Short mmCIF file of C-alpha atoms and ligand atoms in Angstrom, two decimals:
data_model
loop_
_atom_site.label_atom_id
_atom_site.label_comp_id
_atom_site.label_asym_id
_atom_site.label_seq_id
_atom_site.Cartn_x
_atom_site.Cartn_y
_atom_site.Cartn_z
CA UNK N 1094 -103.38 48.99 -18.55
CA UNK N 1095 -100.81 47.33 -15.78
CA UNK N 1096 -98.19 45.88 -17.40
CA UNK N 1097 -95.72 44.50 -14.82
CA UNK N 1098 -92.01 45.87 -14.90
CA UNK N 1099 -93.34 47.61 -18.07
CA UNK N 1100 -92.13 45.26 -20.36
CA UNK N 1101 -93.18 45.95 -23.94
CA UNK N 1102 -94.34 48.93 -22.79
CA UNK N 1103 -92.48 51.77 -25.08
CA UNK N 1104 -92.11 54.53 -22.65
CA UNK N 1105 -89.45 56.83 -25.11
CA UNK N 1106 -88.24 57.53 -28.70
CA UNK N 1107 -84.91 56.96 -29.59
CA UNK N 1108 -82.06 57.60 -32.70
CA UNK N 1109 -79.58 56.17 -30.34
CA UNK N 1110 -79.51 52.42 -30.94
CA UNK N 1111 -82.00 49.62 -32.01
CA UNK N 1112 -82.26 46.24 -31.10
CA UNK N 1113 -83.91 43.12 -32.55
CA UNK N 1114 -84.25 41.02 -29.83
CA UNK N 1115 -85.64 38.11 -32.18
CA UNK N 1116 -82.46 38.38 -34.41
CA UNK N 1117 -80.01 39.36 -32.05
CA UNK N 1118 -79.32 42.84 -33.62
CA UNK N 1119 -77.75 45.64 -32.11
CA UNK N 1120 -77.10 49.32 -34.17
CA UNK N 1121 -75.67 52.80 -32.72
CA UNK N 1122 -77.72 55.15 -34.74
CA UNK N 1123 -78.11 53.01 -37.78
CA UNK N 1124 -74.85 51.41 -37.70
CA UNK N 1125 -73.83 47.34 -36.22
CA UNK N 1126 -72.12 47.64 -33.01
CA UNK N 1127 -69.78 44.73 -34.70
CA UNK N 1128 -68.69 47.98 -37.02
CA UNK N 1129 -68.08 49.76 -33.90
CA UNK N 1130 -65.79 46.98 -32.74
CA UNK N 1131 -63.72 46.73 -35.40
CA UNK N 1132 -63.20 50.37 -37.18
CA UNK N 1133 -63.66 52.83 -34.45
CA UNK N 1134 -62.08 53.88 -31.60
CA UNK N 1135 -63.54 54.39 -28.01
CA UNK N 1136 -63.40 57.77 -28.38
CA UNK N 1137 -64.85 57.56 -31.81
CA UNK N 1138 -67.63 55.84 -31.20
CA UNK N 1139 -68.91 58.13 -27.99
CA UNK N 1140 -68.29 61.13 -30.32
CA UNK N 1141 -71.02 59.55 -32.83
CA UNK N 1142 -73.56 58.34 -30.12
CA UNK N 1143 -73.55 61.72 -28.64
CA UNK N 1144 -73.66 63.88 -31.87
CA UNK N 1145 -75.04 61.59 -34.27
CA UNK N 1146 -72.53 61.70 -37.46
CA UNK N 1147 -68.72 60.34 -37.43
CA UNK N 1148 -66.41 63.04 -36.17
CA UNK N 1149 -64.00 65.14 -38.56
CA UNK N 1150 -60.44 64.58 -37.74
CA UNK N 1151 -60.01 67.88 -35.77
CA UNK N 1152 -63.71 67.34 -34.05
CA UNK N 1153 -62.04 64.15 -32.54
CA UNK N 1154 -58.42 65.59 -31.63
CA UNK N 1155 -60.96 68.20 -29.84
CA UNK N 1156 -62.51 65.82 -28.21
CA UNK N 1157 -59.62 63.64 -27.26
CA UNK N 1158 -57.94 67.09 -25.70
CA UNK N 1159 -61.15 67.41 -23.70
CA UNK N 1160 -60.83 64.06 -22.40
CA UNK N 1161 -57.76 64.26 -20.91
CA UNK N 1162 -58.01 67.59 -19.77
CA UNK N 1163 -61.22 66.50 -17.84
CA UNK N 1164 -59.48 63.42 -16.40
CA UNK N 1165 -58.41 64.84 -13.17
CA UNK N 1166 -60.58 64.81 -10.06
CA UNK N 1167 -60.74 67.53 -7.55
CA UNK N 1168 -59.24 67.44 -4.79
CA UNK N 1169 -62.49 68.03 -2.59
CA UNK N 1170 -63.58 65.07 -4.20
CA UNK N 1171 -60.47 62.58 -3.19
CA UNK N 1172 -61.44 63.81 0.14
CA UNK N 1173 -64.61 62.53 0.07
CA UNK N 1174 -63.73 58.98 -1.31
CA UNK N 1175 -60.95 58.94 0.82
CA UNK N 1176 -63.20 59.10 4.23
CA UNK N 1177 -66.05 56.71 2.81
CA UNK N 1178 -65.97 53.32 4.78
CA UNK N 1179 -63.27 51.03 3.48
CA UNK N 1180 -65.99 47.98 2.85
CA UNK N 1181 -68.36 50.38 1.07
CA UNK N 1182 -68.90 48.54 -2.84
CA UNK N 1183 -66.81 50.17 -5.64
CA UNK N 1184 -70.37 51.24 -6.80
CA UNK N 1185 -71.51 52.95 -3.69
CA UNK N 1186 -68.19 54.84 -4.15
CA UNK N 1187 -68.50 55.95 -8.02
CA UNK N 1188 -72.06 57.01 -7.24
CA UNK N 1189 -71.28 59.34 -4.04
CA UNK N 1190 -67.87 60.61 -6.08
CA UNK N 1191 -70.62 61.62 -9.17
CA UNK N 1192 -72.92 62.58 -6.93
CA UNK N 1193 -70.97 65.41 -5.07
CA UNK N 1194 -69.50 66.81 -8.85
CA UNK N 1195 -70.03 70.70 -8.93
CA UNK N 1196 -70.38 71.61 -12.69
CA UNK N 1197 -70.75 75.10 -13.46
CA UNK N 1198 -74.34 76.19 -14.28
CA UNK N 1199 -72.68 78.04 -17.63
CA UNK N 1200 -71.79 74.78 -19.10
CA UNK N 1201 -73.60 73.23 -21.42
CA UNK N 1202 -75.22 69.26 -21.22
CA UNK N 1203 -72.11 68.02 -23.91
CA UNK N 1204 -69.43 69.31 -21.90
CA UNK N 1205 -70.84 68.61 -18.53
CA UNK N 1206 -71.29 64.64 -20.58
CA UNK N 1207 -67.13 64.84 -21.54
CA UNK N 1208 -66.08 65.94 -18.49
CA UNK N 1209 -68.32 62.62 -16.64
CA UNK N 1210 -67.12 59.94 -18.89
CA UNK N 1211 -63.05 61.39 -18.56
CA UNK N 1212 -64.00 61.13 -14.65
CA UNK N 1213 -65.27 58.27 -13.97
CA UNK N 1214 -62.14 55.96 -14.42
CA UNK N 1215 -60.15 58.35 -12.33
CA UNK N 1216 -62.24 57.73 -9.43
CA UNK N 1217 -62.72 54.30 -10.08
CA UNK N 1218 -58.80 53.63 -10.31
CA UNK N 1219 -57.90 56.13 -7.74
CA UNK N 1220 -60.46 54.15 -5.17
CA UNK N 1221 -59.13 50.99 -6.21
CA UNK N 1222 -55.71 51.52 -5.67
CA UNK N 1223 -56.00 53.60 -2.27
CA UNK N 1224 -58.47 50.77 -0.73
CA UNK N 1225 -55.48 48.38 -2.45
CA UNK N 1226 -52.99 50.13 -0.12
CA UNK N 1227 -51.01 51.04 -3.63
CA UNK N 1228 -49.62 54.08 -4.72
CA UNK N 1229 -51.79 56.51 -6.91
CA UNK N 1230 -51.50 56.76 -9.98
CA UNK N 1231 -52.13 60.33 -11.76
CA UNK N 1232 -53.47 60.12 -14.72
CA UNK N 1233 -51.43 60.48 -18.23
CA UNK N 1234 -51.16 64.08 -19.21
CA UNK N 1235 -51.09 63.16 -23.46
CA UNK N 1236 -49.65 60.65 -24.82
CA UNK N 1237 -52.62 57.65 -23.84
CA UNK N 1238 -56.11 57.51 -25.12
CA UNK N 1239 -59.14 57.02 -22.61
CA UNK N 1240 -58.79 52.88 -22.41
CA UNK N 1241 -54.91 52.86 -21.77
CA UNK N 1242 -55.26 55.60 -19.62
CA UNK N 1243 -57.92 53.15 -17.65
CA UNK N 1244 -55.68 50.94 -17.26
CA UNK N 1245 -52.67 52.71 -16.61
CA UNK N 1246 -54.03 54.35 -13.65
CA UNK N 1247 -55.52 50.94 -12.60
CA UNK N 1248 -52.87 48.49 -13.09
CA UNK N 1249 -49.15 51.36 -13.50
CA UNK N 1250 -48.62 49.45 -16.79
CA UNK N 1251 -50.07 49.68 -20.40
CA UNK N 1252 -50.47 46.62 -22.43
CA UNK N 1253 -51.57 47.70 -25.88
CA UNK N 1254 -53.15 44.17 -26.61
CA UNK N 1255 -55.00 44.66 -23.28
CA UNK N 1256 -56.36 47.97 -23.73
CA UNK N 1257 -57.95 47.16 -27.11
CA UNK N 1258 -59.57 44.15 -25.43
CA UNK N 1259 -60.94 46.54 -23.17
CA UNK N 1260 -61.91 48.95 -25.61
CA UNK N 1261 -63.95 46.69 -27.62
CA UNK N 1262 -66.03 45.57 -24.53
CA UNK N 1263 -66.84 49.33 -23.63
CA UNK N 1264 -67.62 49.96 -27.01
CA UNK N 1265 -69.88 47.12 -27.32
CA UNK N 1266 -71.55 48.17 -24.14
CA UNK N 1267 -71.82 51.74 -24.50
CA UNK N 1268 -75.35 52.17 -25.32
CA UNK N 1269 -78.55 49.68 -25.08
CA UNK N 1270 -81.72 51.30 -25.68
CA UNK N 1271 -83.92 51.27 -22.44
CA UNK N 1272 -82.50 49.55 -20.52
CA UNK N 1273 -83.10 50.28 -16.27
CA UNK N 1274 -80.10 52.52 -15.58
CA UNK N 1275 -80.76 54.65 -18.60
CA UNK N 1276 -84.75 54.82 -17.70
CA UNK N 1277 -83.44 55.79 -14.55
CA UNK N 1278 -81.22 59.08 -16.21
CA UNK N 1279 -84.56 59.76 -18.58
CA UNK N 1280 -86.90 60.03 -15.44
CA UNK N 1281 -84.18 61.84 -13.60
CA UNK N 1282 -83.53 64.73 -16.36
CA UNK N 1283 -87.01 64.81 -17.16
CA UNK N 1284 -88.01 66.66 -13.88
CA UNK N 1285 -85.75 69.01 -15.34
CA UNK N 1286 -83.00 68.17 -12.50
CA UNK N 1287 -79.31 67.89 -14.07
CA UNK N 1288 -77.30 65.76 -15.37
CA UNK N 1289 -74.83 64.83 -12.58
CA UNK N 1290 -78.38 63.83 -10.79
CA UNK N 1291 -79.44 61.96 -13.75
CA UNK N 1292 -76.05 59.53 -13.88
CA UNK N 1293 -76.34 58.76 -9.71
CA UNK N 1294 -79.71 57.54 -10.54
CA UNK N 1295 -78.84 55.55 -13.32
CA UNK N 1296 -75.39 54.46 -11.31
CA UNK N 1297 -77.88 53.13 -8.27
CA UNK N 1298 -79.83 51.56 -10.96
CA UNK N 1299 -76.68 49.78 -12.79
CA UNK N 1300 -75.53 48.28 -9.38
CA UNK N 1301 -78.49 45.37 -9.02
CA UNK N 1302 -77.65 42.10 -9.77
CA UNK N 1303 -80.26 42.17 -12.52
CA UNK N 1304 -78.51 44.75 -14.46
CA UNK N 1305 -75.23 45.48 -14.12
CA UNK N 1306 -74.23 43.56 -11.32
CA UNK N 1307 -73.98 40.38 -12.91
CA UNK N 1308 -70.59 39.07 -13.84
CA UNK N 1309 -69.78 39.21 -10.12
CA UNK N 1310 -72.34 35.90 -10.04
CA UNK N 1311 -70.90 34.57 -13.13
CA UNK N 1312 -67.27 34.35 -11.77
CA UNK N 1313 -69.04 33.37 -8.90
CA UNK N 1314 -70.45 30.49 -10.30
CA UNK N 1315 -67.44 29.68 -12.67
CA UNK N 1316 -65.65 29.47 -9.58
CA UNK N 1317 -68.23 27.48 -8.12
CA UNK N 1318 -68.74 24.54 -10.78
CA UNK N 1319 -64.71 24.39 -11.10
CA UNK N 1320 -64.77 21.67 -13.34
CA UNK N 1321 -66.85 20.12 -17.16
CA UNK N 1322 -68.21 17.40 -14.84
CA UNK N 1323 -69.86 19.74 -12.31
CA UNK N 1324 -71.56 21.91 -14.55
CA UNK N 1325 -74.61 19.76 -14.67
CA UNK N 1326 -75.00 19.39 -11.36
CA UNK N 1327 -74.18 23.21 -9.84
CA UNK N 1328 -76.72 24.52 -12.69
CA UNK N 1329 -79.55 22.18 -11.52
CA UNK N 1330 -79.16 22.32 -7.52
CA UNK N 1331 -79.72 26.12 -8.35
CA UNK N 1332 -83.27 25.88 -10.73
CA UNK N 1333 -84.03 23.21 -7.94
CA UNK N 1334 -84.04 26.12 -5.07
CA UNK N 1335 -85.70 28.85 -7.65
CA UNK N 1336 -81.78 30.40 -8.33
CA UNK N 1337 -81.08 32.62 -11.24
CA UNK N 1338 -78.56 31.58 -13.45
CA UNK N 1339 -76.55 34.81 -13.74
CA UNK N 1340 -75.50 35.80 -17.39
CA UNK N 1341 -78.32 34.00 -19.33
CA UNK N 1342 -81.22 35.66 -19.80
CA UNK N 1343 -82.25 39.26 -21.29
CA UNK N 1344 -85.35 41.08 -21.01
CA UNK N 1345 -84.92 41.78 -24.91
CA UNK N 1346 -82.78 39.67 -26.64
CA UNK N 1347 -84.46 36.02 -27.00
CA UNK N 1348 -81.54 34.42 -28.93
CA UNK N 1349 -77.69 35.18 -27.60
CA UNK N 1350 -77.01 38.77 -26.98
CA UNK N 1351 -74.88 40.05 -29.80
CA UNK N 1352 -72.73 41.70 -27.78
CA UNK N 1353 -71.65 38.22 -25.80
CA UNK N 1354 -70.97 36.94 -29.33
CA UNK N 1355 -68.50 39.37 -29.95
CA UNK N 1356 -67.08 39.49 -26.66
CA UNK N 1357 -66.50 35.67 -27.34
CA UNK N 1358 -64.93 36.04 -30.34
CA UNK N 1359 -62.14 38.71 -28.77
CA UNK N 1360 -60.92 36.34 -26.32
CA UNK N 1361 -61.13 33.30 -28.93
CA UNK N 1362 -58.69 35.70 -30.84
CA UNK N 1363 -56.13 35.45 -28.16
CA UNK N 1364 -52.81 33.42 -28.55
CA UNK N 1365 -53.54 32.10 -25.14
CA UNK N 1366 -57.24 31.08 -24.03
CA UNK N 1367 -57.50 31.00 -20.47
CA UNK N 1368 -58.57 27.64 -19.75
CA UNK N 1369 -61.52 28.80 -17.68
CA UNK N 1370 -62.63 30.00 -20.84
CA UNK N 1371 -62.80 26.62 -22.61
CA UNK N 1372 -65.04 25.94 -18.79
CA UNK N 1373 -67.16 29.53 -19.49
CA UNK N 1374 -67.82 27.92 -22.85
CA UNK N 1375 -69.22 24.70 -21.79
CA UNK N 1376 -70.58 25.90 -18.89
CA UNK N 1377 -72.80 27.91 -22.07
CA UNK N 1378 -73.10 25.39 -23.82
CA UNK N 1379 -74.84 22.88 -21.34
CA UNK N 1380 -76.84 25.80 -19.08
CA UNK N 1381 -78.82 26.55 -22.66
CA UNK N 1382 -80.06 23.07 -22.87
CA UNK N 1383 -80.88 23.00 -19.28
CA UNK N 1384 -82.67 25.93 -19.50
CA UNK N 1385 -84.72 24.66 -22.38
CA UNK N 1386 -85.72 22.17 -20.92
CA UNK N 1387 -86.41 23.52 -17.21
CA UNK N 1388 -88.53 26.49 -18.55
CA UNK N 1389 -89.17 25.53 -22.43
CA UNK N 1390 -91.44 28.62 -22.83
CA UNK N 1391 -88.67 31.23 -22.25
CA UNK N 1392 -85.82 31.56 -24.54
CA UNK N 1393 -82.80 31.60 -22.10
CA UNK N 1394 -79.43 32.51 -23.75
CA UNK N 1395 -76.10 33.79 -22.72
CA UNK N 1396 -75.95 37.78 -22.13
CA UNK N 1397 -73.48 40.36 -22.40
CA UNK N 1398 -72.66 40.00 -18.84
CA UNK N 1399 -71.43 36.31 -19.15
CA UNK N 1400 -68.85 37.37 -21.46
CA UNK N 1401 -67.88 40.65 -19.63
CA UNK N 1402 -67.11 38.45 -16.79
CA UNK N 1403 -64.75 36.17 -19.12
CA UNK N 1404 -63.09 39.50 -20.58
CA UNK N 1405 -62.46 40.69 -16.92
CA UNK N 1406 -60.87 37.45 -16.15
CA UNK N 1407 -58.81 37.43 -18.86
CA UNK N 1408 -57.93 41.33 -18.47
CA UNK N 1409 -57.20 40.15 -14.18
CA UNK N 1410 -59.17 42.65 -12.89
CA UNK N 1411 -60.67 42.34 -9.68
CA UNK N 1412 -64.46 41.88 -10.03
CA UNK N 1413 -65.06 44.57 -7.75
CA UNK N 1414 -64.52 46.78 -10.91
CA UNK N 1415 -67.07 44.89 -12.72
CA UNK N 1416 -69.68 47.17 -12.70
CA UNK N 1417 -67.87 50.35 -12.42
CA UNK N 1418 -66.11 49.55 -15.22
CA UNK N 1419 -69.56 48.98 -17.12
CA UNK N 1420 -70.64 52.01 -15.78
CA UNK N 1421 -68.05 54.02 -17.06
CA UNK N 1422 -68.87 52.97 -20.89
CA UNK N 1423 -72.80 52.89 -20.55
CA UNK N 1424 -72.37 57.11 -18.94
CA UNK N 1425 -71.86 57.62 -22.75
CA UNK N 1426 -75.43 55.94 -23.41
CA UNK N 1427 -76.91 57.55 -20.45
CA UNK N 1428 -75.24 61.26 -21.19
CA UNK N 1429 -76.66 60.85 -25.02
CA UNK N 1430 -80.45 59.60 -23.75
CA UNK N 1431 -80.38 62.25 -20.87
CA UNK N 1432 -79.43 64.74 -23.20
CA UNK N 1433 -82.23 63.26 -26.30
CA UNK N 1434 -84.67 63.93 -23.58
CA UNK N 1435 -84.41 67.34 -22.92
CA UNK N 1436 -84.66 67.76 -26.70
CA UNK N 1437 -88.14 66.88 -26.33
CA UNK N 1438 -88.88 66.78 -22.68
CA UNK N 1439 -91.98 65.56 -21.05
CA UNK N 1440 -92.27 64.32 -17.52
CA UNK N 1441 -92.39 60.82 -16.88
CA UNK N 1442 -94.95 60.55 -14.01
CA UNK N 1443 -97.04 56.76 -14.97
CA UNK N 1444 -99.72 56.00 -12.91
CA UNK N 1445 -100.50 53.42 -10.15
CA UNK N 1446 -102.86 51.05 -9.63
CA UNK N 1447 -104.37 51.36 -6.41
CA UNK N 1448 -104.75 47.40 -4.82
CA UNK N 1449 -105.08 48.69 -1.06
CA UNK N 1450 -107.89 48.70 1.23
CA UNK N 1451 -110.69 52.01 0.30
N1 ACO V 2571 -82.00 31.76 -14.74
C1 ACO V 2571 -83.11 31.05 -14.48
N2 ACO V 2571 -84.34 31.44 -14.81
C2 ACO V 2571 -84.47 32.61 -15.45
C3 ACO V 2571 -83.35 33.39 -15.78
C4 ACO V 2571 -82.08 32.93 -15.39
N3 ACO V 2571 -80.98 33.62 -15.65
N4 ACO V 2571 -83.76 34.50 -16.42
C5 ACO V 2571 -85.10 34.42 -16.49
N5 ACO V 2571 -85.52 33.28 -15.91
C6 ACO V 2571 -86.88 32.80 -15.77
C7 ACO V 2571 -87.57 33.46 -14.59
O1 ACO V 2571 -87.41 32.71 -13.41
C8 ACO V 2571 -89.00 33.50 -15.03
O2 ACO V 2571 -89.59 32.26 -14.83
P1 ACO V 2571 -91.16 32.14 -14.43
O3 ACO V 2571 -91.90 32.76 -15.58
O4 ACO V 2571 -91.36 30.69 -14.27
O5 ACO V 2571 -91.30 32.92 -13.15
C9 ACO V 2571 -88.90 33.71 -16.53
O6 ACO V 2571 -87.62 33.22 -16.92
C10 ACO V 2571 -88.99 35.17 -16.93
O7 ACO V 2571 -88.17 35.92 -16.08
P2 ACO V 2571 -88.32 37.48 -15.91
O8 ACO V 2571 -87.45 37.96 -14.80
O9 ACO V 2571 -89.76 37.87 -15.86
O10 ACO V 2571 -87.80 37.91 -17.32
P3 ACO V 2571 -87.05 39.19 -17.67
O11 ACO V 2571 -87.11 39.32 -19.11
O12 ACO V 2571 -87.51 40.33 -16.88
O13 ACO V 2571 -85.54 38.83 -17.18
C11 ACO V 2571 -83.36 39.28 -16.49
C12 ACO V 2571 -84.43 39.51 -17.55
C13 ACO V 2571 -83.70 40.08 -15.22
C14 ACO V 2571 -82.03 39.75 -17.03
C15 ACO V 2571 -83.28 37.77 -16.13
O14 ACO V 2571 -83.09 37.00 -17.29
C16 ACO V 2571 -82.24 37.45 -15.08
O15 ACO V 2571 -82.51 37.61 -13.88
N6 ACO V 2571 -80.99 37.03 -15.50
C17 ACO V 2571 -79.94 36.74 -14.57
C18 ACO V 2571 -79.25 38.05 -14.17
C19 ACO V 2571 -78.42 38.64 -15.31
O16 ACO V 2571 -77.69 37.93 -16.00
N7 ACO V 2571 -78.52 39.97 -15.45
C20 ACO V 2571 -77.79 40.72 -16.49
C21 ACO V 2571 -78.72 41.15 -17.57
S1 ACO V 2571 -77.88 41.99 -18.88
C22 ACO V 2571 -77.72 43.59 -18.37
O17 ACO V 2571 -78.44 44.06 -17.55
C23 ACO V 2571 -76.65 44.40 -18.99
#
């Protein structure tokens, strides 16, 4: 049987998270990802998607030690980023930084998994601030977690109420079943290559526009319809010439994603909306109803990329971190599925329909 871009196709088994696409549901091994949000830390939560129960108090000091011991880069590595090609995407950098890791072949999958997520915002921040022309930041020997440590080496300052914003989106995005980038780590590690090969694959995979290279279009198009009495107008012109709408629409979820729900109701928490949120919100608002009724068999709602795009705004970062930032929350997901493979390893190898000439 040929079923195009395999949807419905199950291809794995999973413990790692479930979604109800119908309902809009979304669990880390059994539990909401709204529980996530509000009782556990980042930390927390990547301890229990990659070992399946909550961690003891000394399993997470352990783990938050690891962390930052793990967050420098080598030095061999800064080289390399530092002679890439200054227009090269922030994405193009993470995944030739990952790619050119040396891990020692005594360490095991779980370490090799600590010592990627503690490295990926090092690179991303130390690449953003060299191509920035602004002075590097190390990053904090103790006293910050993982998220204020992000930002810290990003921005030089910690804002606490900015770092839990920030925390709750890479929490909510940390895992999401099989998704392309993940697929991409499963096929990878099930060859039976390593991990570090598994997470380029998946980072080339993240970088499309259909995955995780989305909120760059919705800022784009925020930008773009400026103003309530535009929106109409800007979303039509595109259906007209057979454009995407970017952040509606989800290969899974038929109702709005869960996680753009909750992403929503962060920045509604604020003291200060942005005002280009109250725009984000119509702009949702009116798109859905377009969508209805421009393609009334699909059920077109707002994604977890709309909203990342609105917490990105709100958190002024440039939206060339976008997707790096994703990235370096969904390398827990990919880590834990990589690592759920080899438990049970089999080789993915589908076959092909042959439509050429015999
Ligand atoms: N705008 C307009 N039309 C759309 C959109 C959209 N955002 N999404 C789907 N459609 C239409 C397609 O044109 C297609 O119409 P057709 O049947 O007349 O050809 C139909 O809906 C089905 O589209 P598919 O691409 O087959 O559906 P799929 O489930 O594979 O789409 C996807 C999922 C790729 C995310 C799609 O909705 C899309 O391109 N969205 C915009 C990009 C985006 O926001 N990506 C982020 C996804 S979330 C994430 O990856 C973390």
């Amino acid at each position: 049987m040929y079923q195009p871009g395999l949807k419905g196709i199950i291809a794995a088994e999973t413990e790692l998270s479930y979604i109800n696409g119908e309902k809009g549901e979304l669990l880390y091994r059994g539990i909401p990802v709204h529980d996530f949000v509000h009782n556990y830390s980042c930390e927390e939560t990547a301890f229990y998607l990659l070992n399946g129960r909550t961690a003891h108090a000394s399993e997470l000091a352990n783990l938050r030690s690891k962390l930052i011991a793990y967050r420098n880069i080598p030095s061999y590595v800064e080289e390399i980023i530092d002679v890439l090609p200054r227009d090269l995407s922030m994405m193009d950098v993470l995944r030739t930084a990952i790619s050119s890791l040396e891990m020692s072949r005594n360490m095991k999958n779980y370490e090799i998994a600590l010592n990627l997520i503690a490295v990926f915002p090092t690179i991303i921040a130390y690449r953003y601030r060299s191509i920035n022309n602004l002075p590097r930041i190390q990053p904090a020997s103790d006293n910050l977690n993982h998220v204020e440590n992000f930002m810290y080496m990003l921005t030089g300052e910690v804002s606490k109420t900015k770092a839990q914003i920030l925390e709750k989106y890479l929490i909510l995005t940390m895992e999401h079943g099989l998704n392309a980038s993940t697929f991409a780590a499963r096929v990878t590690i099930s060859t039976e290559s390593d991990l570090v090969a598994a997470i380029t694959s998946a980072l080339g995979t993240m970088k499309g526009p259909l995955h995780g290279g989305a909120p760059t279009g919705v800022i784009n198009l925020l930008e773009e319809i400026s103003s309530n009495d535009r929106i109409h107008e800007v979303i039509t012109t595109k259906l007209a010439n057979k454009q995407r709408i970017m952040g509606f629409g989800h290969r899974v979820y038929k109702t709005v994603d869960p996680r753009a729900e909750a992403l929503k109701e962060t920045i509604l928490k604020l003291d200060d909306v942005p005002k280009w949120i109250e725009l984000a919100m119509e702009t949702e608002q009116e798109t859905i109803k377009i969508l209805q009724q421009h393609k009334p068999n699909q059920q077109l709602y707002t994604n977890v990329e709309y909203y990342a795009a609105a917490i990105m705004k709100t958190l002024e970062l440039d939206p060339e971190l976008f997707t790096a930032i994703f990235s370096s929350s969904r390398i827990v997901g990919w880590c834990a599925h990589a690592i759920e493979q080899l438990d049970n390893n089999i080789l993915y190898r589908p076959d092909v329909k042959y439509i050429g000439k015999k």
